[in-house]
PDB file of C-alpha atoms in Angstrom:
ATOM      1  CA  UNK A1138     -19.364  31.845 -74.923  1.00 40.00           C
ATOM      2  CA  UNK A1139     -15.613  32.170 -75.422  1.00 42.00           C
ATOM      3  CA  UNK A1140     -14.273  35.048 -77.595  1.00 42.00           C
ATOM      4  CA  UNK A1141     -10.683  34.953 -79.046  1.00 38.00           C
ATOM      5  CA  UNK A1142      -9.517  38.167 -80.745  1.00 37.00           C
ATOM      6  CA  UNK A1143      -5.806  36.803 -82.692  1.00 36.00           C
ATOM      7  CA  UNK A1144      -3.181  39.139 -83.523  1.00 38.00           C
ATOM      8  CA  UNK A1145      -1.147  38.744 -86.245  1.00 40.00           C
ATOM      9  CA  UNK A1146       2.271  40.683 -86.212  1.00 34.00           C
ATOM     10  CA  UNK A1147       2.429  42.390 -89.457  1.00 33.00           C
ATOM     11  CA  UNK A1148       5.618  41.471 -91.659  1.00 35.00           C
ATOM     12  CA  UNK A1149       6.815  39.130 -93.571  1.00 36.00           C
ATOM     13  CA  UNK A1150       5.621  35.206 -93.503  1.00 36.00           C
ATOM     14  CA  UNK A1151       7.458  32.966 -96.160  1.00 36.00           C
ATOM     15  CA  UNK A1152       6.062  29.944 -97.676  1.00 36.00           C
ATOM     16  CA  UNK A1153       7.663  26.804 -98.604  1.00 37.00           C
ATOM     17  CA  UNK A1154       7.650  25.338-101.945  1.00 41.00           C
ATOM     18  CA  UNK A1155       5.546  23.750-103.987  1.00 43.00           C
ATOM     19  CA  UNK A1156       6.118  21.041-107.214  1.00 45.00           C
ATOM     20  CA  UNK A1157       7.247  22.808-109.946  1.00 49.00           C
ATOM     21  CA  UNK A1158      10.001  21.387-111.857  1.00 49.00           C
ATOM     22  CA  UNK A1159      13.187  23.661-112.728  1.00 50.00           C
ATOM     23  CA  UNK A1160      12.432  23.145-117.075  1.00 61.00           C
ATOM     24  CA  UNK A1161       9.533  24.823-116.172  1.00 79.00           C
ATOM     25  CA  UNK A1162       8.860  27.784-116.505  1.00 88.00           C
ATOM     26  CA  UNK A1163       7.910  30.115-113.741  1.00 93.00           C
ATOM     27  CA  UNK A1164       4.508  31.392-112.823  1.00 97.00           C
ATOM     28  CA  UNK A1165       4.462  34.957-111.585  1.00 97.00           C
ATOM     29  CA  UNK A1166       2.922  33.436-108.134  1.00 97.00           C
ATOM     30  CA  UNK A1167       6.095  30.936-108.533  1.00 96.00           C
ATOM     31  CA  UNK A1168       8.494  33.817-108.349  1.00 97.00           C
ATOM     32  CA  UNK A1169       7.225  35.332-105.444  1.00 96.00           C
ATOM     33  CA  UNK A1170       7.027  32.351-103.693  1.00 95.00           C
ATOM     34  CA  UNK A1171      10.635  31.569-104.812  1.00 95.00           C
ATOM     35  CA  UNK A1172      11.863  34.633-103.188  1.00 96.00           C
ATOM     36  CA  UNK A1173       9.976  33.740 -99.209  1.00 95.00           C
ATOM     37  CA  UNK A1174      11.477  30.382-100.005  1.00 93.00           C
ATOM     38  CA  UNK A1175      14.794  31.906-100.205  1.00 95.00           C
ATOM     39  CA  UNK A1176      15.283  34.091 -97.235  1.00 94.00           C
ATOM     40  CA  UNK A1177      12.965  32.496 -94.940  1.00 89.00           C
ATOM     41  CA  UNK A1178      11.835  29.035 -93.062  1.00 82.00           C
ATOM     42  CA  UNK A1179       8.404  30.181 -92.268  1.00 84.00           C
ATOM     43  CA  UNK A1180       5.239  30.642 -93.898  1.00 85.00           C
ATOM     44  CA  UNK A1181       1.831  31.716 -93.932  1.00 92.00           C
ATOM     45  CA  UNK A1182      -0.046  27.953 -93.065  1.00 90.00           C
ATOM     46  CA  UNK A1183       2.916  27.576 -90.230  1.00 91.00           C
ATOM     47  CA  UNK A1184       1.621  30.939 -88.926  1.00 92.00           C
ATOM     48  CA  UNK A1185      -1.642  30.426 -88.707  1.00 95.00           C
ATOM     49  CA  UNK A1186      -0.801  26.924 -87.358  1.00 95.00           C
ATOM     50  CA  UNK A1187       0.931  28.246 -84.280  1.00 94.00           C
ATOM     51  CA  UNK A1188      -1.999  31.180 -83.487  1.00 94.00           C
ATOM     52  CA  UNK A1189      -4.170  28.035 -83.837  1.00 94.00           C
ATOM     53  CA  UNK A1190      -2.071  26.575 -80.821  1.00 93.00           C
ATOM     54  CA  UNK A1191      -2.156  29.388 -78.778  1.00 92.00           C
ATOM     55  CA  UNK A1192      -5.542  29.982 -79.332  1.00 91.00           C
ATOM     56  CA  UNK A1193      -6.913  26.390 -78.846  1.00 90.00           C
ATOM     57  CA  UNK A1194      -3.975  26.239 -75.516  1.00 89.00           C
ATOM     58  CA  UNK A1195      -5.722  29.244 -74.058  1.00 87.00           C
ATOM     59  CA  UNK A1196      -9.390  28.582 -74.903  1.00 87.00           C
ATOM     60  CA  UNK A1197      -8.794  24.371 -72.866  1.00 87.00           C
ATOM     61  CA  UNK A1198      -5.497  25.239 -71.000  1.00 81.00           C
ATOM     62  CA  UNK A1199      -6.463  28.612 -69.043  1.00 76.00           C
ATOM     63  CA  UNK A1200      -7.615  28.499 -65.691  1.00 71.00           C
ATOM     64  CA  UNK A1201     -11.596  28.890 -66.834  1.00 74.00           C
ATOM     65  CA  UNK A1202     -10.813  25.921 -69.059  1.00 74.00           C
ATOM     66  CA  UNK A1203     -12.014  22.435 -68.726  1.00 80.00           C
ATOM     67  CA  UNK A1204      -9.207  21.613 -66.138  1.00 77.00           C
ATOM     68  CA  UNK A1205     -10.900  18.781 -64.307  1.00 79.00           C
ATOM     69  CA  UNK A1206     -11.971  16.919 -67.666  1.00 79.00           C
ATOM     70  CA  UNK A1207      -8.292  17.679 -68.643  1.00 82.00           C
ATOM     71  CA  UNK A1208      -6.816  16.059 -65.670  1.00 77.00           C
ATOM     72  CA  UNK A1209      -9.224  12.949 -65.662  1.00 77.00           C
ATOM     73  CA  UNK A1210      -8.190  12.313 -69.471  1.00 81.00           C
ATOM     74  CA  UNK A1211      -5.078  13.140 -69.215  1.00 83.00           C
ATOM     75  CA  UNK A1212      -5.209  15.854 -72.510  1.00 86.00           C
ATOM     76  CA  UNK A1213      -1.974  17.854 -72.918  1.00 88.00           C
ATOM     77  CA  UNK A1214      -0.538  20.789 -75.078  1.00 88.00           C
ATOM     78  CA  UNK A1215       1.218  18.014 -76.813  1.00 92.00           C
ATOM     79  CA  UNK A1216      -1.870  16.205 -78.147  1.00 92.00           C
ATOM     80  CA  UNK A1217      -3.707  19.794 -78.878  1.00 91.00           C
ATOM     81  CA  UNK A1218      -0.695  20.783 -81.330  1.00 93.00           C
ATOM     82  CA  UNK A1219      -0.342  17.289 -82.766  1.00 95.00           C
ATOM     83  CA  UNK A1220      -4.420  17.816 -83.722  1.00 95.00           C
ATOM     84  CA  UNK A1221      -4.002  21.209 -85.217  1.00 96.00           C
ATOM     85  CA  UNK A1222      -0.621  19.954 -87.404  1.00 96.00           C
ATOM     86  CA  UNK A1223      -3.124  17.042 -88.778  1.00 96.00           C
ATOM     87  CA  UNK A1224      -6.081  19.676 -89.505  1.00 96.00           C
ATOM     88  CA  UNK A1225      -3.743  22.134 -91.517  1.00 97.00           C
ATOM     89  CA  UNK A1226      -1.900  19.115 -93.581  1.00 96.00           C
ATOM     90  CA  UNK A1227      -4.762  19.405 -95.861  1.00 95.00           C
ATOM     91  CA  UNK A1228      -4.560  23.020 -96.862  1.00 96.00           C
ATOM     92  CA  UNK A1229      -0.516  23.791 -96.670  1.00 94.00           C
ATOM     93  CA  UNK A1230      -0.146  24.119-100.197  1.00 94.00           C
ATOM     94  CA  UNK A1231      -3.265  25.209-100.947  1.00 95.00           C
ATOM     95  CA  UNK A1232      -2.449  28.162 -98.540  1.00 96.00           C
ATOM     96  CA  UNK A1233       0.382  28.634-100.645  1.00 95.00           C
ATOM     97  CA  UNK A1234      -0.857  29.278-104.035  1.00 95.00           C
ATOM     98  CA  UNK A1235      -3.671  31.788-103.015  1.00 96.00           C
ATOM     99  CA  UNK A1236      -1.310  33.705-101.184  1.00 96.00           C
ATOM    100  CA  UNK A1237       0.870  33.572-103.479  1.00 97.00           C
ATOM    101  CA  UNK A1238      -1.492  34.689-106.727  1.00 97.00           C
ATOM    102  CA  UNK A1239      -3.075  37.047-104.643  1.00 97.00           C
ATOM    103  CA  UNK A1240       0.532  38.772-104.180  1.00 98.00           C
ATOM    104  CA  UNK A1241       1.160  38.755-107.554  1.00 98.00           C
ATOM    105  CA  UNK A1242      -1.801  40.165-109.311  1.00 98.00           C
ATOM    106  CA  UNK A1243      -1.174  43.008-106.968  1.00 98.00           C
ATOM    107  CA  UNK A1244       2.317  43.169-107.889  1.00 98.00           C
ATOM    108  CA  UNK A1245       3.683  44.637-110.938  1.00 98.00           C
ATOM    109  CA  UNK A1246       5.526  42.464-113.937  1.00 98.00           C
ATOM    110  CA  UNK A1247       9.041  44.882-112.814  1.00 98.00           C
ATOM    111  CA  UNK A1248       8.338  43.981-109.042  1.00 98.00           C
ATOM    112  CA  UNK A1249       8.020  40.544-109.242  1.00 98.00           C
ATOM    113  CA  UNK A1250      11.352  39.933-111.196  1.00 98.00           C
ATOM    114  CA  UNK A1251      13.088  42.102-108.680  1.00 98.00           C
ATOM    115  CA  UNK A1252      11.944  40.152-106.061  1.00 98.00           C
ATOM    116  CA  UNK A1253      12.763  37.235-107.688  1.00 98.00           C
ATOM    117  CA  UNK A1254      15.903  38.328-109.492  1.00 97.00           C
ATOM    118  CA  UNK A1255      16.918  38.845-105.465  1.00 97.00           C
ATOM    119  CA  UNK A1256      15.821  35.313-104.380  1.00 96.00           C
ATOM    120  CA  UNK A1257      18.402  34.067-106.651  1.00 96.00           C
ATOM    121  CA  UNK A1258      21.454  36.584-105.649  1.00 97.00           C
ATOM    122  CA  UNK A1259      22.839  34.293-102.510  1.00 97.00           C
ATOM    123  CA  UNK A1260      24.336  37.821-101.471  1.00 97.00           C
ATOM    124  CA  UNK A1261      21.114  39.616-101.892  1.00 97.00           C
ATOM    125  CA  UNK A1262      19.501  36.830 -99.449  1.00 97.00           C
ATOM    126  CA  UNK A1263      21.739  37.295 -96.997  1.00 97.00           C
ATOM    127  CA  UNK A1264      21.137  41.056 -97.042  1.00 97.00           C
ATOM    128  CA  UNK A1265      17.671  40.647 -96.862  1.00 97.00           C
ATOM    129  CA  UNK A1266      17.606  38.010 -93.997  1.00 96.00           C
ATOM    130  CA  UNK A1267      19.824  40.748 -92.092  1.00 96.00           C
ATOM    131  CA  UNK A1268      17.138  42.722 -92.317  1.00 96.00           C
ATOM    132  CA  UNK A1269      14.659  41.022 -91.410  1.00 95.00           C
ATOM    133  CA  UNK A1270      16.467  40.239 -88.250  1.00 94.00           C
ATOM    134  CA  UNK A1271      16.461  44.132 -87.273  1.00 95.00           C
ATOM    135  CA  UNK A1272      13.848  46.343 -85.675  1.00 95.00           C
ATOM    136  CA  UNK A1273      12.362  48.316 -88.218  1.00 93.00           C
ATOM    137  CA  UNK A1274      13.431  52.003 -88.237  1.00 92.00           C
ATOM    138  CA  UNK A1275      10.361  54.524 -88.547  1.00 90.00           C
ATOM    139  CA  UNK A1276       8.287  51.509 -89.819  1.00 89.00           C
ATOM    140  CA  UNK A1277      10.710  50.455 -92.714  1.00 92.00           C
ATOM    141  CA  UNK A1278      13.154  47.530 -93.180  1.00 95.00           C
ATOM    142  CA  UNK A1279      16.135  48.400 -92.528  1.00 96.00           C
ATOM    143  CA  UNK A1280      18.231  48.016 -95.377  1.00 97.00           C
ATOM    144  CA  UNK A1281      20.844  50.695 -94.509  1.00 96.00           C
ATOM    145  CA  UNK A1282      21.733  49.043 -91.290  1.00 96.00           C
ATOM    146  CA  UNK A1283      22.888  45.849 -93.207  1.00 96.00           C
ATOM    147  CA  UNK A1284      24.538  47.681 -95.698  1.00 97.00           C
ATOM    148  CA  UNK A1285      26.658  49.166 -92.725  1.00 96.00           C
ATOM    149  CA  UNK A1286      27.469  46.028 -91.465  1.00 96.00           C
ATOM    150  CA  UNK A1287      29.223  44.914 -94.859  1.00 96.00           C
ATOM    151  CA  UNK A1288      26.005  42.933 -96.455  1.00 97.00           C
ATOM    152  CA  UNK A1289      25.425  43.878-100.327  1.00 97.00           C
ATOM    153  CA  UNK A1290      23.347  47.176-101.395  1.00 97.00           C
ATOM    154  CA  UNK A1291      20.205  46.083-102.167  1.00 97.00           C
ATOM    155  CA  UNK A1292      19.040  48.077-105.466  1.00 97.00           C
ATOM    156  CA  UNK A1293      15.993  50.572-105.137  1.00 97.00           C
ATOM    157  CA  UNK A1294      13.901  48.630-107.497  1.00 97.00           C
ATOM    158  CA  UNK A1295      14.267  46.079-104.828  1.00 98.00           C
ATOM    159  CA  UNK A1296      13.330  47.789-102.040  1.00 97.00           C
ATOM    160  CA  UNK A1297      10.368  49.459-103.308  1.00 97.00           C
ATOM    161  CA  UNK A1298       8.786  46.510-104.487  1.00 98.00           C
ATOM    162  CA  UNK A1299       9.779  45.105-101.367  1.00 97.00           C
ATOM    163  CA  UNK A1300       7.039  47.612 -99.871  1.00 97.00           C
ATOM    164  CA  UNK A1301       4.250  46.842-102.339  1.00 98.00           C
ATOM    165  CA  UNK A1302       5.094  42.833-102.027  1.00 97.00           C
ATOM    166  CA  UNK A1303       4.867  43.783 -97.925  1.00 95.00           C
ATOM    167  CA  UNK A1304       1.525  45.054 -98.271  1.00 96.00           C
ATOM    168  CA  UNK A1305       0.108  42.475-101.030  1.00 97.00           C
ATOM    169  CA  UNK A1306       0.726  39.928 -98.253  1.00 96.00           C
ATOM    170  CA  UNK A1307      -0.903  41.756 -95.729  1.00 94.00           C
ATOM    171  CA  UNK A1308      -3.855  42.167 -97.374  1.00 95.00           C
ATOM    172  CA  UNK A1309      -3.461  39.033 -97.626  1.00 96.00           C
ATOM    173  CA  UNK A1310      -2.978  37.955 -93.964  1.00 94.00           C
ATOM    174  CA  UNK A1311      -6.374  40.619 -93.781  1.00 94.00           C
ATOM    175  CA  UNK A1312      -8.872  38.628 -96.232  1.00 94.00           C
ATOM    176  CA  UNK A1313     -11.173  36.717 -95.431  1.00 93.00           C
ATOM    177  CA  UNK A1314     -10.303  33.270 -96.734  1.00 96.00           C
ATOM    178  CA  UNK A1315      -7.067  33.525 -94.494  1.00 96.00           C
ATOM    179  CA  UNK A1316      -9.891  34.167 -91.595  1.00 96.00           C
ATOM    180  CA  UNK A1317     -11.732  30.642 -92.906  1.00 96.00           C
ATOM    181  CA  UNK A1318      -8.707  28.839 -92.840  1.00 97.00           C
ATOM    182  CA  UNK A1319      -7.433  29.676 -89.110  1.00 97.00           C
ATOM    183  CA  UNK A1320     -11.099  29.663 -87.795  1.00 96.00           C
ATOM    184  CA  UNK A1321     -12.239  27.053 -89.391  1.00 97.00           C
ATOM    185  CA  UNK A1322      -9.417  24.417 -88.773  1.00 97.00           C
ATOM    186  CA  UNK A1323      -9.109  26.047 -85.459  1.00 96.00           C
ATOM    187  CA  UNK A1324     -13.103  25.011 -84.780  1.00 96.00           C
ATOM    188  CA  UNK A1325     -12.665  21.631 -85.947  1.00 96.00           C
ATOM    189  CA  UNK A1326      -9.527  20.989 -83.563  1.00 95.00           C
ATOM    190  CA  UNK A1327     -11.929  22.640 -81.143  1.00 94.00           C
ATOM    191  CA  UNK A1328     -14.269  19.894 -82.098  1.00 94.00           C
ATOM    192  CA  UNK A1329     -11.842  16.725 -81.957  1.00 94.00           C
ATOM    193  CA  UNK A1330     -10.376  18.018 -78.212  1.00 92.00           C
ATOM    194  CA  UNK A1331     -14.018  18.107 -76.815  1.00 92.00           C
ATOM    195  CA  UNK A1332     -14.831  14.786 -78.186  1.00 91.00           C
ATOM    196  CA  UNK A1333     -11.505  13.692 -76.226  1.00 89.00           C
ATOM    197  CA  UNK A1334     -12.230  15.331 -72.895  1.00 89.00           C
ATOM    198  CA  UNK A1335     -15.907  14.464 -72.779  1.00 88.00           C
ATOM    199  CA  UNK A1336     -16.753  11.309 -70.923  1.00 82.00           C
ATOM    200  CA  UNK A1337     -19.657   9.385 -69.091  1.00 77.00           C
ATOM    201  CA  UNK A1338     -19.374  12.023 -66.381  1.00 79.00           C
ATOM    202  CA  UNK A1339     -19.331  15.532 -68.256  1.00 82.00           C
ATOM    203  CA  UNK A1340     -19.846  16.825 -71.495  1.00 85.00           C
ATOM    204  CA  UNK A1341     -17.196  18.977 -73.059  1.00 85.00           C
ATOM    205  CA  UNK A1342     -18.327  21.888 -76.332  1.00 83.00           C
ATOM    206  CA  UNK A1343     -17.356  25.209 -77.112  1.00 88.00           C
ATOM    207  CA  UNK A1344     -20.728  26.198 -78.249  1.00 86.00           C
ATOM    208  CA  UNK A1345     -20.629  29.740 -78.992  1.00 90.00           C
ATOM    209  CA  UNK A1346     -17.161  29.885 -79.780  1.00 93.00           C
ATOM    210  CA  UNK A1347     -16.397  32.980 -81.665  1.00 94.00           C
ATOM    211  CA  UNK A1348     -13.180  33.497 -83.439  1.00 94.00           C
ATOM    212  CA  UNK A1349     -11.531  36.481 -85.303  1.00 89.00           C
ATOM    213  CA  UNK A1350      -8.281  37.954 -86.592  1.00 87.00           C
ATOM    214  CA  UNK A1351      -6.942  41.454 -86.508  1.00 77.00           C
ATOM    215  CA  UNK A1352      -8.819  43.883 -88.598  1.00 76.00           C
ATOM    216  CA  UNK A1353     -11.930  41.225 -88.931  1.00 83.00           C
ATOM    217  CA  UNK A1354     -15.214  40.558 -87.386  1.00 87.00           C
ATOM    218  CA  UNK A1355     -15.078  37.478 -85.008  1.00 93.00           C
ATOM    219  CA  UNK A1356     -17.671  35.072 -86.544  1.00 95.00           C
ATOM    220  CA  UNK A1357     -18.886  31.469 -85.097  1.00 96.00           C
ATOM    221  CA  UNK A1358     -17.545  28.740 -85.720  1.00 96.00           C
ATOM    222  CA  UNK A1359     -20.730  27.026 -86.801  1.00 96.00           C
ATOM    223  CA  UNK A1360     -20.274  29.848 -89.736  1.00 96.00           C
ATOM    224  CA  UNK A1361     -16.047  29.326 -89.764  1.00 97.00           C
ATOM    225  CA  UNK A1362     -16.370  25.628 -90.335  1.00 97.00           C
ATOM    226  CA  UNK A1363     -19.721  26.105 -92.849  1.00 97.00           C
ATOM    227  CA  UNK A1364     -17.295  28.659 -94.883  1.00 97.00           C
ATOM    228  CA  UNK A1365     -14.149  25.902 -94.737  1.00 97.00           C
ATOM    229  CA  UNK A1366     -16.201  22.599 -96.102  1.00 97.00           C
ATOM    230  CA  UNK A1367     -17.660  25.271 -99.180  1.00 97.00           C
ATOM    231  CA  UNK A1368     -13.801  25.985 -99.854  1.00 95.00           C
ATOM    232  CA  UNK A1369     -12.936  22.089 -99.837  1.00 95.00           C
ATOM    233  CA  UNK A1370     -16.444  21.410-101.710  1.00 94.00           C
ATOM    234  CA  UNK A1371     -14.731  24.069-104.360  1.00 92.00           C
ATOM    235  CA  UNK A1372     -11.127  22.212-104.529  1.00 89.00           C
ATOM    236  CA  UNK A1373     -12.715  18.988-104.534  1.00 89.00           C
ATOM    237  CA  UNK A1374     -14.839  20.378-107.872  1.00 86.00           C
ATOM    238  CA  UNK A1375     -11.806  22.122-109.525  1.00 77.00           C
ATOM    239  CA  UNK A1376      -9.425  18.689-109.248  1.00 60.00           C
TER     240      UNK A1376
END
């Protein structure tokens, strides 16, 4: 049985767009998402696509890995990440959205047009993109230090819905749909690599497997991929 514990740094993870057309108008979960689009290239599925990596590279790369069925076949990191890419295509902007209306109904109607009022203020991006770039002082962003450096103020109003936004997407990062999504695409990748490593000589599985993020029990991934196919089951019911 292999047991991977995943730690996710807490902070910020932006998410990249989805259709909506400008004439439009916004959805609250829109603005939000509008505002990680601005000051950031990153997002939530990309983050849970690269702990999938590392996770998936340590579990058949490490030295109590499969190395000989590795060798013979001729698997490399290459053709891992290129599986787990294909498995989270699928669920990029699906990702998206629940983040994204799970921020906002946590968020009030003031906070979200701050946050989106900055996303649109190319000054107020670059001041928040400064400080995102600097270590956090006592556990804060720190605004101040930009505003030293010549970047614009950025309002209170701002700031403290900055806090509340930071810990909507936390929580977040901390449910447990985010948990069926990395597990669950993580266990299928798991699935497709031993399929490509096993051969008339050996047989390759990760029976037992056991996968978990920070703050969560680890669960199997007999239950991880059971929990994934209900969530497609749902979106395939609701389109």
């Amino acid at each position: 049985m292999r047991n991977s514990v995943i730690l996710l740094v807490s902070g910020i993870a932006m998410l990249c767009a989805t259709g909506c057309t400008a004439q439009e108008p916004l959805e609250n979960w829109q603005k939000t998402q509008h505002f990680e689009r601005a000051v950031s290239d990153s997002s939530l599925a990309r983050m849970l696509e690269q702990l999938s990596q590392r996770t998936v590279t340590d579990m058949v790369m490490a030295p109590d890995g499969p190395l000989d069925a590795i060798a013979d076949a001729g698997f490399t990191v290459e053709e891992s990440d290129t599986l787990i890419r294909r498995g989270y295509a699928p669920y990029s902007l699906q990702i998206t959205e629940y983040a994204h209306r799970q921020i906002a109904d946590a968020l009030s109607q003031d906070d979200i047009d701050a946050l989106f009022s900055a996303g649109t203020d190319p000054q107020a991006i670059e001041a928040v993109m400064c400080a995102y770039g600097r270590p956090a002082v006592d556990g804060q962003v720190d605004w101040d230090g930009c505003t030293a450096q010549g970047f614009v103020e950025l309002p209170e109003d701002f700031r403290d819905a900055h806090v509340r936004y930071s810990a909507a997407y936390q929580a977040v990062v901390d449910s447990p749909r985010t948990q069926t999504y990395f597990g669950g695409v993580s266990c299928r990748v798991l699935d497709q690599v031993a399929a490509r490593l096993t051969s008339e000589q050996r047989m390759i599985d990760f029976d037992g497997t056991t996968l978990g993020m920070r703050g969560q029990p680890q669960q199997d991934c007999v239950i991880l991929k059971a929990d994934l196919d209900a969530l497609d089951q749902s979106a395939a019911q609701g389109s």
